[in-house]
Coordinates of C-alpha atoms in Angstrom, one line a residue:
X1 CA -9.3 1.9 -3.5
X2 CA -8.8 -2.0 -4.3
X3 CA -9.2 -3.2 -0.7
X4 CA -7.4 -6.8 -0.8
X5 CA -4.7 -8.0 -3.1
X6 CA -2.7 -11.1 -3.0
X7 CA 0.6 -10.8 -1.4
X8 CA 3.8 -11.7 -4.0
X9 CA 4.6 -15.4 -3.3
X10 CA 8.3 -14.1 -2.5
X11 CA 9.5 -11.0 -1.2
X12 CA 12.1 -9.2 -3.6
X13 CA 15.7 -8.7 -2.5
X14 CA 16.3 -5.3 -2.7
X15 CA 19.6 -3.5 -3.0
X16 CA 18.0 -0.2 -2.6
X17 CA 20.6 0.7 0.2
X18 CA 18.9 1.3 3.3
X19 CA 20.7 4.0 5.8
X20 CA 23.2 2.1 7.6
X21 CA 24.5 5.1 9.7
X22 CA 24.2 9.0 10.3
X23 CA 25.8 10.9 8.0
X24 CA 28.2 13.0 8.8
X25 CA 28.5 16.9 7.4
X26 CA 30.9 19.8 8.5
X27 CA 29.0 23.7 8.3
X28 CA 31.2 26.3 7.7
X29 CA 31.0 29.0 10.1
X30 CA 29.5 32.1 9.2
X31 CA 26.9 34.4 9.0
X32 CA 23.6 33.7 6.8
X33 CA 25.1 30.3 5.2
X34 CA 23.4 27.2 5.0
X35 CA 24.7 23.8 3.8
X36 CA 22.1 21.3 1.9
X37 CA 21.5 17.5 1.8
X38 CA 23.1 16.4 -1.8
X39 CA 21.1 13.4 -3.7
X40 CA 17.8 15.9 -4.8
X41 CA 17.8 18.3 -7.7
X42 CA 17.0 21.1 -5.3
X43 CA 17.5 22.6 -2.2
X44 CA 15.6 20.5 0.8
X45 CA 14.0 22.9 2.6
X46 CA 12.8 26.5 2.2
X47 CA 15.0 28.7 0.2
X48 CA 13.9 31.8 3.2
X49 CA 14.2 29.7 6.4
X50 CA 12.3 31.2 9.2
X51 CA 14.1 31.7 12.4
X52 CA 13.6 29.5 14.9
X53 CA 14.6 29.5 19.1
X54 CA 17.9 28.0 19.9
X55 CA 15.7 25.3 21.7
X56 CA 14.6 24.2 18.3
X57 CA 18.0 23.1 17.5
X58 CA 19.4 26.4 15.4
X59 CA 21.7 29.4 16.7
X60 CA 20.8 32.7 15.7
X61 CA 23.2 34.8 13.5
X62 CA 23.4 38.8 13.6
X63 CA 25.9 41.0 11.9
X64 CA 28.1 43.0 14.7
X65 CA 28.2 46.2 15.1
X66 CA 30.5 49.0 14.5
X67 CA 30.8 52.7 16.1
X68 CA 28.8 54.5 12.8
X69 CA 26.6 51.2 12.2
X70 CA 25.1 50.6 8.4
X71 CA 21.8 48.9 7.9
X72 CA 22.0 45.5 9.1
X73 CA 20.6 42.3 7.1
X74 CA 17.9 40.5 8.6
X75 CA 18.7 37.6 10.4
X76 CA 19.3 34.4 9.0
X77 CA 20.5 30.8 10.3
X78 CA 21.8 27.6 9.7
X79 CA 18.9 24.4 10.0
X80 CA 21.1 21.5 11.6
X81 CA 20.7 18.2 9.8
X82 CA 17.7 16.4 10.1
X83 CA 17.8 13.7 11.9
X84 CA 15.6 10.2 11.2
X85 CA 11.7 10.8 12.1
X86 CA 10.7 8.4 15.8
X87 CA 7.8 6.1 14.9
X88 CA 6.6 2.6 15.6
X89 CA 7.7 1.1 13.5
X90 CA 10.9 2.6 12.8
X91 CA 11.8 3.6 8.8
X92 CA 14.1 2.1 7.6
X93 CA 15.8 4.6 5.5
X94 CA 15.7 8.5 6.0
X95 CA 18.7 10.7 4.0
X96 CA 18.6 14.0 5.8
X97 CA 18.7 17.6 5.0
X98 CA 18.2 21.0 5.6
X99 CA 14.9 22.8 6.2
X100 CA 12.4 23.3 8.8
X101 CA 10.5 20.0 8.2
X102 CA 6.4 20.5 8.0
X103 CA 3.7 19.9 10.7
X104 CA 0.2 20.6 10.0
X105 CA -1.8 23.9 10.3
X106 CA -5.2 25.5 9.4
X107 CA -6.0 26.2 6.1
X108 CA -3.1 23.4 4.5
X109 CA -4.8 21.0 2.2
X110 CA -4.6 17.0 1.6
X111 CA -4.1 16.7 -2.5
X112 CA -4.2 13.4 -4.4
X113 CA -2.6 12.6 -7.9
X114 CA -5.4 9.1 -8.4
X115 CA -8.5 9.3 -7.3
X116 CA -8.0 5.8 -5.6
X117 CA -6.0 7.6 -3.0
X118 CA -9.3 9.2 -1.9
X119 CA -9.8 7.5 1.3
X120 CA -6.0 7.8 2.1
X121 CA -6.2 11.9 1.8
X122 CA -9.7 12.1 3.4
X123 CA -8.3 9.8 6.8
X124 CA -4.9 11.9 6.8
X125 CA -7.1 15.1 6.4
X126 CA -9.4 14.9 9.0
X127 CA -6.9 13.0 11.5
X128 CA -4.7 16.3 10.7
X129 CA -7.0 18.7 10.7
X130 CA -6.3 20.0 7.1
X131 CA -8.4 19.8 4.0
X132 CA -9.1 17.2 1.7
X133 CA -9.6 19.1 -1.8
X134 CA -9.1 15.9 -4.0
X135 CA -7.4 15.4 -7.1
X136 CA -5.7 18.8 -7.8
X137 CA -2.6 19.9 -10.4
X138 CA -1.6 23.3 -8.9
X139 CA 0.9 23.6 -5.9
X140 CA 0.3 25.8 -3.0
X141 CA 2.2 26.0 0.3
X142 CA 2.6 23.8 3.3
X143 CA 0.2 20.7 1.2
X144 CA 0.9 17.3 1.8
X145 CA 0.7 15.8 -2.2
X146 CA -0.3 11.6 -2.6
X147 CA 0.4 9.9 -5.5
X148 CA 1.4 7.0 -6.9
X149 CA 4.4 6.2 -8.7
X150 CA 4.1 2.8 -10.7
X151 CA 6.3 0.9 -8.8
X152 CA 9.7 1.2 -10.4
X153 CA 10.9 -2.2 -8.8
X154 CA 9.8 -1.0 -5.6
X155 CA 7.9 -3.8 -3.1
X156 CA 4.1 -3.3 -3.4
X157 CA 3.8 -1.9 0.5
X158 CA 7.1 0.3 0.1
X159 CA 6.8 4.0 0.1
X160 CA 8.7 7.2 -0.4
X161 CA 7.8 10.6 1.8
X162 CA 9.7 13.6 1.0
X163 CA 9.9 17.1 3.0
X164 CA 11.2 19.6 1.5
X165 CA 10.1 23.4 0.8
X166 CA 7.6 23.2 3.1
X167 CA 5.5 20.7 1.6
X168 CA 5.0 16.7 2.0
X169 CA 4.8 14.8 -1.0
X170 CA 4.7 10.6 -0.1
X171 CA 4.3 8.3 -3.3
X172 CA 4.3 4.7 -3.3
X173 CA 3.8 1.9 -6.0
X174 CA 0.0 1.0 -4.7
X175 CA -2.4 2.7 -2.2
X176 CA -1.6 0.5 0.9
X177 CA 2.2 2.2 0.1
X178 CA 1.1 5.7 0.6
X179 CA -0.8 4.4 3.3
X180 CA 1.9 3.4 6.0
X181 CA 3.6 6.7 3.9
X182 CA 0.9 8.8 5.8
X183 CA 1.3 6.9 9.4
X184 CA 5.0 8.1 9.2
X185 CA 3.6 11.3 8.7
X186 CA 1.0 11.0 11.3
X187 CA 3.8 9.7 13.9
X188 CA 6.0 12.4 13.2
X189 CA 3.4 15.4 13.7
X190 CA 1.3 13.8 16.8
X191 CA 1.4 16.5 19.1
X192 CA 2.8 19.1 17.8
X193 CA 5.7 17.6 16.7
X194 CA 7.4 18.2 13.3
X195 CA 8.0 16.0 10.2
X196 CA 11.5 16.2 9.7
X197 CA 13.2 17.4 6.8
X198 CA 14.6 14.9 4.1
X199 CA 13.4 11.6 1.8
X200 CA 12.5 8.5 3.4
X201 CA 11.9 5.4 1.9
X202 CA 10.6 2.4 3.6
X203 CA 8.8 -0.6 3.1
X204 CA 7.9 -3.9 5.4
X205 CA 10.3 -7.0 5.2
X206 CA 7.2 -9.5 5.9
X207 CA 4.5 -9.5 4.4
X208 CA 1.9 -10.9 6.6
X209 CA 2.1 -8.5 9.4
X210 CA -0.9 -10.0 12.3
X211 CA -3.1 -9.9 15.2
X212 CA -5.3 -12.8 15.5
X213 CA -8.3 -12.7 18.5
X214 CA -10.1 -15.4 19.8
X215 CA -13.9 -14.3 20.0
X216 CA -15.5 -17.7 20.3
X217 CA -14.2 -18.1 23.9
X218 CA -14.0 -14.3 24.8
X219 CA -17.0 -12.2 22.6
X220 CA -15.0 -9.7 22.2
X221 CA -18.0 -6.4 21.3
X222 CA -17.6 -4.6 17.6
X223 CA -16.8 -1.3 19.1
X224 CA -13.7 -3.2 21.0
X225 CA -12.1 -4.9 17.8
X226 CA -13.1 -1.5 16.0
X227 CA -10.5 0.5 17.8
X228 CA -7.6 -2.7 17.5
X229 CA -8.0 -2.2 13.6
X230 CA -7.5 1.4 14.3
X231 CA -4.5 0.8 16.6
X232 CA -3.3 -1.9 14.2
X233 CA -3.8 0.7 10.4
X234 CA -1.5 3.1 12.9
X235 CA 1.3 -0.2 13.6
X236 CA 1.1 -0.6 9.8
X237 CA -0.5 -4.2 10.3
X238 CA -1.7 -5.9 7.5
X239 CA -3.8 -8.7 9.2
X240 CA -7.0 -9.4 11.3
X241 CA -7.8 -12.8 12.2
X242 CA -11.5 -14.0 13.8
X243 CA -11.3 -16.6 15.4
X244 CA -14.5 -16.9 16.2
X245 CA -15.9 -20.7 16.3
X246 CA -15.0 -23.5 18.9
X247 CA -16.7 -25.1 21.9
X248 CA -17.7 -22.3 24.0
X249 CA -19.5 -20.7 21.0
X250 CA -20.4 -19.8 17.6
X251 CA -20.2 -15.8 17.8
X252 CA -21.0 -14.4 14.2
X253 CA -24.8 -14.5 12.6
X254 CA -25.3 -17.5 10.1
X255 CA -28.3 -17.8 7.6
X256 CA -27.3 -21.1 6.7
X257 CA -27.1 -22.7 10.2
X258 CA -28.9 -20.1 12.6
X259 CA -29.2 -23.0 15.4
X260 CA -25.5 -23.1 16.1
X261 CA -25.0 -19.1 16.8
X262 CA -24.4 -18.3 20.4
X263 CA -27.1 -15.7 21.7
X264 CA -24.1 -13.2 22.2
X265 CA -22.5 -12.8 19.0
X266 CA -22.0 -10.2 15.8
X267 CA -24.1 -9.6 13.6
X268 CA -23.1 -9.7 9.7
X269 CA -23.9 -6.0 9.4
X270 CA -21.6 -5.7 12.2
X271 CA -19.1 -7.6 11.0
X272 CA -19.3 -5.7 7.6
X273 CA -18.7 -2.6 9.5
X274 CA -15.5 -4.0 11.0
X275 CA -14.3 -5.5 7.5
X276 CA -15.1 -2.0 5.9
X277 CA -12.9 -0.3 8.9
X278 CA -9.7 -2.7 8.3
X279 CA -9.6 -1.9 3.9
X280 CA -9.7 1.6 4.6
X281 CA -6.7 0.4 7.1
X282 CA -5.2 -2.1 4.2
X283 CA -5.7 -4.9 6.8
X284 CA -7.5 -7.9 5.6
X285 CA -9.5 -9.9 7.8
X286 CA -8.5 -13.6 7.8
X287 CA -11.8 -15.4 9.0
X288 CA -11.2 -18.8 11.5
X289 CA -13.9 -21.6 11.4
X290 CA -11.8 -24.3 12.7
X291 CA -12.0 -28.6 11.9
X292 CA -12.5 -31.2 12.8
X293 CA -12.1 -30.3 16.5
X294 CA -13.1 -27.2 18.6
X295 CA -16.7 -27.6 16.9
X296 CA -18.3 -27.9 20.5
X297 CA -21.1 -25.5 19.3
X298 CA -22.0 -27.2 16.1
X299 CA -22.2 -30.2 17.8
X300 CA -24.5 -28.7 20.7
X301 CA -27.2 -28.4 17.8
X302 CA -25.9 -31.5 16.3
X303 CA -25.2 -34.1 18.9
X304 CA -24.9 -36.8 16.1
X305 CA -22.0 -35.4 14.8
X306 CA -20.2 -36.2 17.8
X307 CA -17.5 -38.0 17.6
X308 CA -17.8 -41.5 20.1
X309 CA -14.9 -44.0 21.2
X310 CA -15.0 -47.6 21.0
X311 CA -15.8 -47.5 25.1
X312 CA -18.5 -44.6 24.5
X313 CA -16.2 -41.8 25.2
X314 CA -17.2 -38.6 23.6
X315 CA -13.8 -36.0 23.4
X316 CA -15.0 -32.5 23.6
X317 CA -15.7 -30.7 20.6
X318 CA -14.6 -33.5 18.3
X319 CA -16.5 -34.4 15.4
X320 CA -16.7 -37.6 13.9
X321 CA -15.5 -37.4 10.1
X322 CA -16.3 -40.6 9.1
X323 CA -19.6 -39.2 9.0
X324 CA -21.0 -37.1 5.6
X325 CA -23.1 -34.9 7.5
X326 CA -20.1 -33.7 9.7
X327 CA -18.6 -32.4 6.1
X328 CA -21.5 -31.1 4.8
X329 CA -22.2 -28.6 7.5
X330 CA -18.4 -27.4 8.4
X331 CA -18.7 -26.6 4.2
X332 CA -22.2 -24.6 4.6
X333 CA -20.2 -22.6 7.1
X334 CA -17.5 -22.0 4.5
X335 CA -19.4 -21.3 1.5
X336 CA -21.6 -18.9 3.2
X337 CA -18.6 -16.8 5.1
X338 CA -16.7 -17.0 2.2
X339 CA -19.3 -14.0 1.0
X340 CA -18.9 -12.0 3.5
X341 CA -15.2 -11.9 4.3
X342 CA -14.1 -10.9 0.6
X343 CA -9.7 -11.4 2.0
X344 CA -7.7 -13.3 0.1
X345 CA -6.6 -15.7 2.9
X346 CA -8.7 -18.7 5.1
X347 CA -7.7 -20.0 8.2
X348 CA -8.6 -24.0 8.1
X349 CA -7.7 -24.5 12.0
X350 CA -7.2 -28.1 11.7
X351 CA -5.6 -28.5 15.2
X352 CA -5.6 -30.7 18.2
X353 CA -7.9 -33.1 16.8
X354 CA -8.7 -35.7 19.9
X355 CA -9.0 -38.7 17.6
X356 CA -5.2 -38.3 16.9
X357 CA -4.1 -37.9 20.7
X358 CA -4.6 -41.1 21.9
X359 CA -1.9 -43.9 21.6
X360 CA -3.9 -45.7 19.3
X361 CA -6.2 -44.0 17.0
X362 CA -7.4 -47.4 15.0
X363 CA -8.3 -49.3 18.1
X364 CA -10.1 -46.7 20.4
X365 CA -12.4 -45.0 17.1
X366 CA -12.8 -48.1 14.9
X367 CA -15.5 -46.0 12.5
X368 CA -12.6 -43.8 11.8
X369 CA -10.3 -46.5 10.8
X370 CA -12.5 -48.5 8.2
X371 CA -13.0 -45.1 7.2
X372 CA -9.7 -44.9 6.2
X373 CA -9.4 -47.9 4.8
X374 CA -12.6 -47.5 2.7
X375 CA -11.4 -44.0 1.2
X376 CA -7.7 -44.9 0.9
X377 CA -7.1 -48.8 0.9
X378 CA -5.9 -51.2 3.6
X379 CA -2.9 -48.8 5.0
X380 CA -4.9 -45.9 5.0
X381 CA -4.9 -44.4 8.8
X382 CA -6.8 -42.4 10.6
X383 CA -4.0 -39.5 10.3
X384 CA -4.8 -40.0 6.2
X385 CA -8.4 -39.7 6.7
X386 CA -8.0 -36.3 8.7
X387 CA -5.7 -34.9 5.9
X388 CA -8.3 -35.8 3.6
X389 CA -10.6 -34.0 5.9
X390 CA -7.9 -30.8 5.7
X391 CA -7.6 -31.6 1.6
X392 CA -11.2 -31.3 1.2
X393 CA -11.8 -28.5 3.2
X394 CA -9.0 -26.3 1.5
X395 CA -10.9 -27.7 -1.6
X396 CA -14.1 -25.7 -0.5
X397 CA -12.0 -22.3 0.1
X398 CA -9.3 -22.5 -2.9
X399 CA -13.3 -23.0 -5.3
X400 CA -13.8 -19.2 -4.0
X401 CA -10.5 -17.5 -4.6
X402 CA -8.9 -18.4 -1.4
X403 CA -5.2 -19.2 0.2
X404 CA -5.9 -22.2 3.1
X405 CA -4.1 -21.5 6.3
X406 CA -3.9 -24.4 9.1
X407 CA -2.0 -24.9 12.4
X408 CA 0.8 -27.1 12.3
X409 CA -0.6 -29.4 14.4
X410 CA -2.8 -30.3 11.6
X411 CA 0.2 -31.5 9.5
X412 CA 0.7 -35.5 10.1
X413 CA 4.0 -37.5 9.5
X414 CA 3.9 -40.6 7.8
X415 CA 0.9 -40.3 6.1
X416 CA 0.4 -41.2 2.3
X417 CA -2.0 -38.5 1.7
X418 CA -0.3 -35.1 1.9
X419 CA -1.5 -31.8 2.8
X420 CA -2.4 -29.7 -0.6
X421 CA 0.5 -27.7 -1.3
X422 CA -1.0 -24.4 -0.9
X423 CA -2.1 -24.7 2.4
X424 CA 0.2 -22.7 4.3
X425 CA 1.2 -23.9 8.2
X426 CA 0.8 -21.6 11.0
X427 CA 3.0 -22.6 13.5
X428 CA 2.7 -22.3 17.0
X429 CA 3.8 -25.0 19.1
X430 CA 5.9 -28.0 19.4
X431 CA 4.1 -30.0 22.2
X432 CA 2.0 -31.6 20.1
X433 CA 2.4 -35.5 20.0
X434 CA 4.9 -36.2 17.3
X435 CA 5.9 -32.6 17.4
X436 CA 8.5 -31.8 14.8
X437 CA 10.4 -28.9 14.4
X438 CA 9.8 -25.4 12.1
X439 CA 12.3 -27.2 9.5
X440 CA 10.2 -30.0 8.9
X441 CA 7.6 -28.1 7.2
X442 CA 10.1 -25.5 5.9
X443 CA 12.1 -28.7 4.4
X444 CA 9.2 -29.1 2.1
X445 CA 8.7 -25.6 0.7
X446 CA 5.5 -25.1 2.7
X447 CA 5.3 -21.2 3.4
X448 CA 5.0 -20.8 7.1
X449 CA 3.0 -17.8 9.3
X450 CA 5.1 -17.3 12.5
X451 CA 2.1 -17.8 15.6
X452 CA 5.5 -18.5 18.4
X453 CA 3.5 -19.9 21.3
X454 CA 6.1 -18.7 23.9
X455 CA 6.4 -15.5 22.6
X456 CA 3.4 -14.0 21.1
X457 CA 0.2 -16.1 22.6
X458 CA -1.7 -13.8 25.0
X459 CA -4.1 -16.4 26.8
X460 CA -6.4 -15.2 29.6
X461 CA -5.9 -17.0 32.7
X462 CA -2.6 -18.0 31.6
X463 CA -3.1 -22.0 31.7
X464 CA -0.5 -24.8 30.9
X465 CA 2.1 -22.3 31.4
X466 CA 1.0 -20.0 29.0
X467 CA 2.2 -16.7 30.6
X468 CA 1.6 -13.5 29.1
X469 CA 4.2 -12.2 26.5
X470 CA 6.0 -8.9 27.1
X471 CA 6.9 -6.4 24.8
X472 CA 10.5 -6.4 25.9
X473 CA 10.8 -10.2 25.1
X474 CA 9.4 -9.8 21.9
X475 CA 11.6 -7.0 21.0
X476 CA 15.0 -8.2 22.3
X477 CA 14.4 -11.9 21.7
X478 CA 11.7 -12.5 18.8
X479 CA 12.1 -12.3 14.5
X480 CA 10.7 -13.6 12.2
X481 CA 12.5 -16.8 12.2
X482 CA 12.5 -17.6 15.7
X483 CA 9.3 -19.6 14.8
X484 CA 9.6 -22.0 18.5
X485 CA 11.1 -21.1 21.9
X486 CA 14.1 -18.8 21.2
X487 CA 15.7 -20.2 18.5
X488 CA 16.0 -18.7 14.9
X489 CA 15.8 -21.5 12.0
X490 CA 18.4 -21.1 9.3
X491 CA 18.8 -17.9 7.5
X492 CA 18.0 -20.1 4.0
X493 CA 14.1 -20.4 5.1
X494 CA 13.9 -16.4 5.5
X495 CA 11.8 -16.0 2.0
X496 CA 9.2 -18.7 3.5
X497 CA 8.3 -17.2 6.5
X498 CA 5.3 -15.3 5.1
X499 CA 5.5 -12.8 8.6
X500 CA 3.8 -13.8 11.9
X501 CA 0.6 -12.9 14.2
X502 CA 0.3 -12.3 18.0
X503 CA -2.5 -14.0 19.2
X504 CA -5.1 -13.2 21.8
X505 CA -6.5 -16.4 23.1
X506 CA -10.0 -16.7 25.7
X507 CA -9.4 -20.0 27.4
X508 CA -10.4 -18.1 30.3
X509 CA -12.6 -15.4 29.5
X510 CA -13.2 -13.7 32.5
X511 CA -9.7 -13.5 33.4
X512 CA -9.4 -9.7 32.1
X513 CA -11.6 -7.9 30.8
X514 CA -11.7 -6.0 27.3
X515 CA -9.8 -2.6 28.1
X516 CA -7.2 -5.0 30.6
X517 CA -6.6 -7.1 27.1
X518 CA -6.2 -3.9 25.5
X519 CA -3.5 -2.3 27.8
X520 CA -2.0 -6.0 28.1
X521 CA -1.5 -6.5 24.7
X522 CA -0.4 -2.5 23.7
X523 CA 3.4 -2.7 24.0
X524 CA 3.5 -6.2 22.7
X525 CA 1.8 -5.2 19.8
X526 CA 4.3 -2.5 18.9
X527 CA 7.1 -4.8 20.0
X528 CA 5.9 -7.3 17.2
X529 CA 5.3 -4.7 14.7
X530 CA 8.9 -3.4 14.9
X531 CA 10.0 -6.7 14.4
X532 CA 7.8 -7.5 11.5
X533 CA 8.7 -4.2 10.0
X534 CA 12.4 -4.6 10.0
X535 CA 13.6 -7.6 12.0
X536 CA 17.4 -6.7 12.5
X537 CA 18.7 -5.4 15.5
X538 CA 16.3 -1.8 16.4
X539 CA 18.2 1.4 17.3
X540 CA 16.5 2.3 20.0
X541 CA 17.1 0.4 23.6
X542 CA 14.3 -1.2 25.1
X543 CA 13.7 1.6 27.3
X544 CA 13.7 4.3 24.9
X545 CA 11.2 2.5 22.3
X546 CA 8.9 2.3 25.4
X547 CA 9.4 5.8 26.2
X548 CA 8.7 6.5 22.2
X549 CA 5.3 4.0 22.5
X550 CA 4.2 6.0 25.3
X551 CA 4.7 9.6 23.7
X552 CA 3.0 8.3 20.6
X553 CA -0.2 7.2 22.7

């Protein structure tokens, strides 16, 4: 199973014709006569349909009587047409049919065309209870068949999932396809329920589909972000970020600077466990080491990297990048990560750097602007120098295969050195000084990861009125393009916005504990992955997707 690929630098605009509406079919009345969903080559469902209770949906047939009564044929019925399957998130396509749909029973068996759909077929198998029996040609009753297809101009998470004859049969242009193919299917069975009968195809409209969890401030145990990848593979979430460096502490094992780790913290074989977890899941983990501020606990082993005003004044967990040294370690910490988190993507940070929130970054850190000067010529500025800082970092990342991510707080107007083109901004706020609106980076052609502060940023303690995000906001209020407050930027931007994250920040740790950040965060979760999934307007009311969420459970 290839475990992390590089998402397409643009989504395709498909035509395939998603289901816009129910469709409507008139049964003849009768005895023993069954109409069929057209579009398949054969009937959809089984050919002998097994009675079934009028609670099921079907009315019984019988033939009547007469005073000297002949032998009577067995019974037989009608299936109604299926309807679309409930799951979070929804599909987006289903064309129905006739047939009893498929749930799972002893003794069925988990097939697979490619044997890189292993590890799909043995999860479905034993989450199912069936058996896994591998790569297999023959056909037997009630299977669920993987495979995949080669793509045929389909998107590379899309899948198809058909039911019909009593079988499953979902195929899909790459593993992580069939995947979210066997979530449907999982969805649609949980318990006891039945897969209904018909095709549906479905892919995701974003392609970065996120939770990101602040484990510096709030160390988070393995076991805990364990289950979130499992709740997140079930959500059909592509994305994991660690955040896991900042002032309160340094929370994953280093070799290469072993006096910086706080005393509780993961170790790399745990964190290896994790990673292993989330590409069985197709997630990728999306590591966080962030510069040139929130390095309080590098500079708690390093006190000369602190970064001092003119007056003396020491802003917390500031560096000072006019030194080399300050470089040189932030770039040990990449270089050696960068071997353990094998994801195509790197989260820079870059944000809220205090050297830039004063009114006048030359006068109050001096070192900073001959720095500037020195590197870039006499209008060189201490908002050049930190770009530089971003630049060169990105450098370090991009040398081992990897896409640079920073907040967009980290982007400076004005400047005459630019942010690398690659580096794509992860916006979350506006009330940064200077702010400037989602356009301004989308203006450029910058791809942009939605991180909405009012709408998907969980912080503990809920400071600087930061209050915690509800599903129902996020579900009635939030897309893709509603990158700040409420409002949407213009439809022309749509292919830029890479997808978004909800966020799980620690300013206050002890604010909640783990399982309260895990019941906190459940509805929003599934709120944001409806969204991310297919962003229109969602079918179900408010009250009936939480009704859904909580059947699902």
């Amino acid at each position: 199973m290839s475990q992390h690929r590089k998402r397409p630098e643009k989504q395709e605009k498909r035509t395939r014709g998603l289901i816009a509406g129910a469709v409507a079919v008139t049964v003849a009345a009768g005895v023993g006569i069954g109409l069929w969903a057209g579009g398949d080559s054969e009937p959809a469902g089984s050919a002998r349909p097994q009675a079934q209770s009028p609670s099921a949906g079907g009315t019984e047939h019988s033939a009547t009587p007469s005073k000297a009564p002949s032998p009577a044929p067995s019974p037989t019925r009608s299936y109604p047409l299926s309807t679309p399957p409930r799951t979070i998130p929804a599909v987006r396509a289903h064309t129905p049919a006739r047939g009893p749909g498929w749930r799972p029973a002893p003794g069925r068996r988990v097939v697979v065309d490619d044997a890189r759909l292993a590890d799909e077929g043995r999860l479905l198998a034993g989450e199912l209870g069936l058996t896994y029996a591998g790569r297999k040609g023959d056909v037997r009753a009630g299977e669920v068949r993987l495979s995949l297809d080669g793509g045929k101009g389909a998107g590379p998470e899309s899948y198809r999932m058909t039911v019909r004859g009593g079988r499953v049969a979902i195929s899909g242009p790459s593993d992580a396809g069939v995947f979210y193919g066997t979530r449907t299917l999982k969805q649609e069975v949980h318990g006891g329920g039945t897969a209904p009968e018909g095709v549906v195809r479905d892919e995701p409209a974003k392609p970065v589909r996120g939770l990101m969890l602040d484990i510096a401030r709030k160390p988070f145990t393995a076991g805990w972000i364990e289950d979130r990848v499992r709740e997140l593979g079930d959500l059909k979430y592509n994305e994991l970020g660690l955040h896991f460096s900042d002032d309160q502490g340094f929370r994953i094992e280093s070799d290469s600077h072993p006096e910086i780790v706080s005393r509780t913290h993961l170790t790399k074989a745990q964190v290896r466990k994790i990673i292993a977890l989330a590409a069985q899941r197709h997630i990728t983990v999306v590591p966080e080491i962030d510069s040139p501020g929130h390095l309080g606990a590098v500079i708690a082993a390093h006190p000369e990297l602190q970064l001092r005003s003119a007056a003396g004044n020491a802003p917390q967990g500031t560096v000072d990048i006019s030194k080399p040294a300050a470089a040189e370690i932030v770039d040990d910490l990449l270089n050696e990560y960068a071997k353990l988190f094998p994801g195509a993507d790197w989260h820079l940070g870059g944000d809220e750097y205090r050297a830039l929130m004063v009114s006048s970054p030359a006068a109050t850190y001096p070192q900073l602007a001959a720095a500037a000067r020195k590197a870039y010529g006499p209008g060189g500025t201490v908002a050049d120098l930190t770009t530089g800082w971003l630049n060169d970092r990105a450098r370090t990342v991009r040398a081992h295969g990897r896409t640079p991510r920073a907040w967009n707080d980290g982007f400076f107007r004005g400047t005459s050195v630019q942010p690398d083109k690659d580096i794509q901004v992860g916006y979350w706020t506006g009330k940064e000084i200077g702010a400037r609106p989602p356009e301004a980076y989308l203006s450029t052609g910058r791809k942009v990861v939605n991180y909405n502060d009012k709408l998907l940023y969980y912080v503990l303690g809920q400071p600087n009125q930061f209050y915690y995000p509800t599903g129902q906001r996020i579900y009635e209020e939030w897309t893709p393009r509603v990158l700040r407050g409420t409002t949407a930027v213009p439809a022309k931007y749509d292919d830029q916005i890479l997808g978004g994250s909800f966020a799980v920040w620690g300013d206050f740790p002890n604010a909640q504990t783990q399982d309260q950040v895990a019941a906190g965060i459940r509805m929003p979760l599934r709120a944001t992955a409806q969204k991310l999934w297919d962003p229109g307007r969602p079918a179900l009311t408010w009250t009936r997707f939480k009704a859904l969420a909580d059947r699902l459970s």
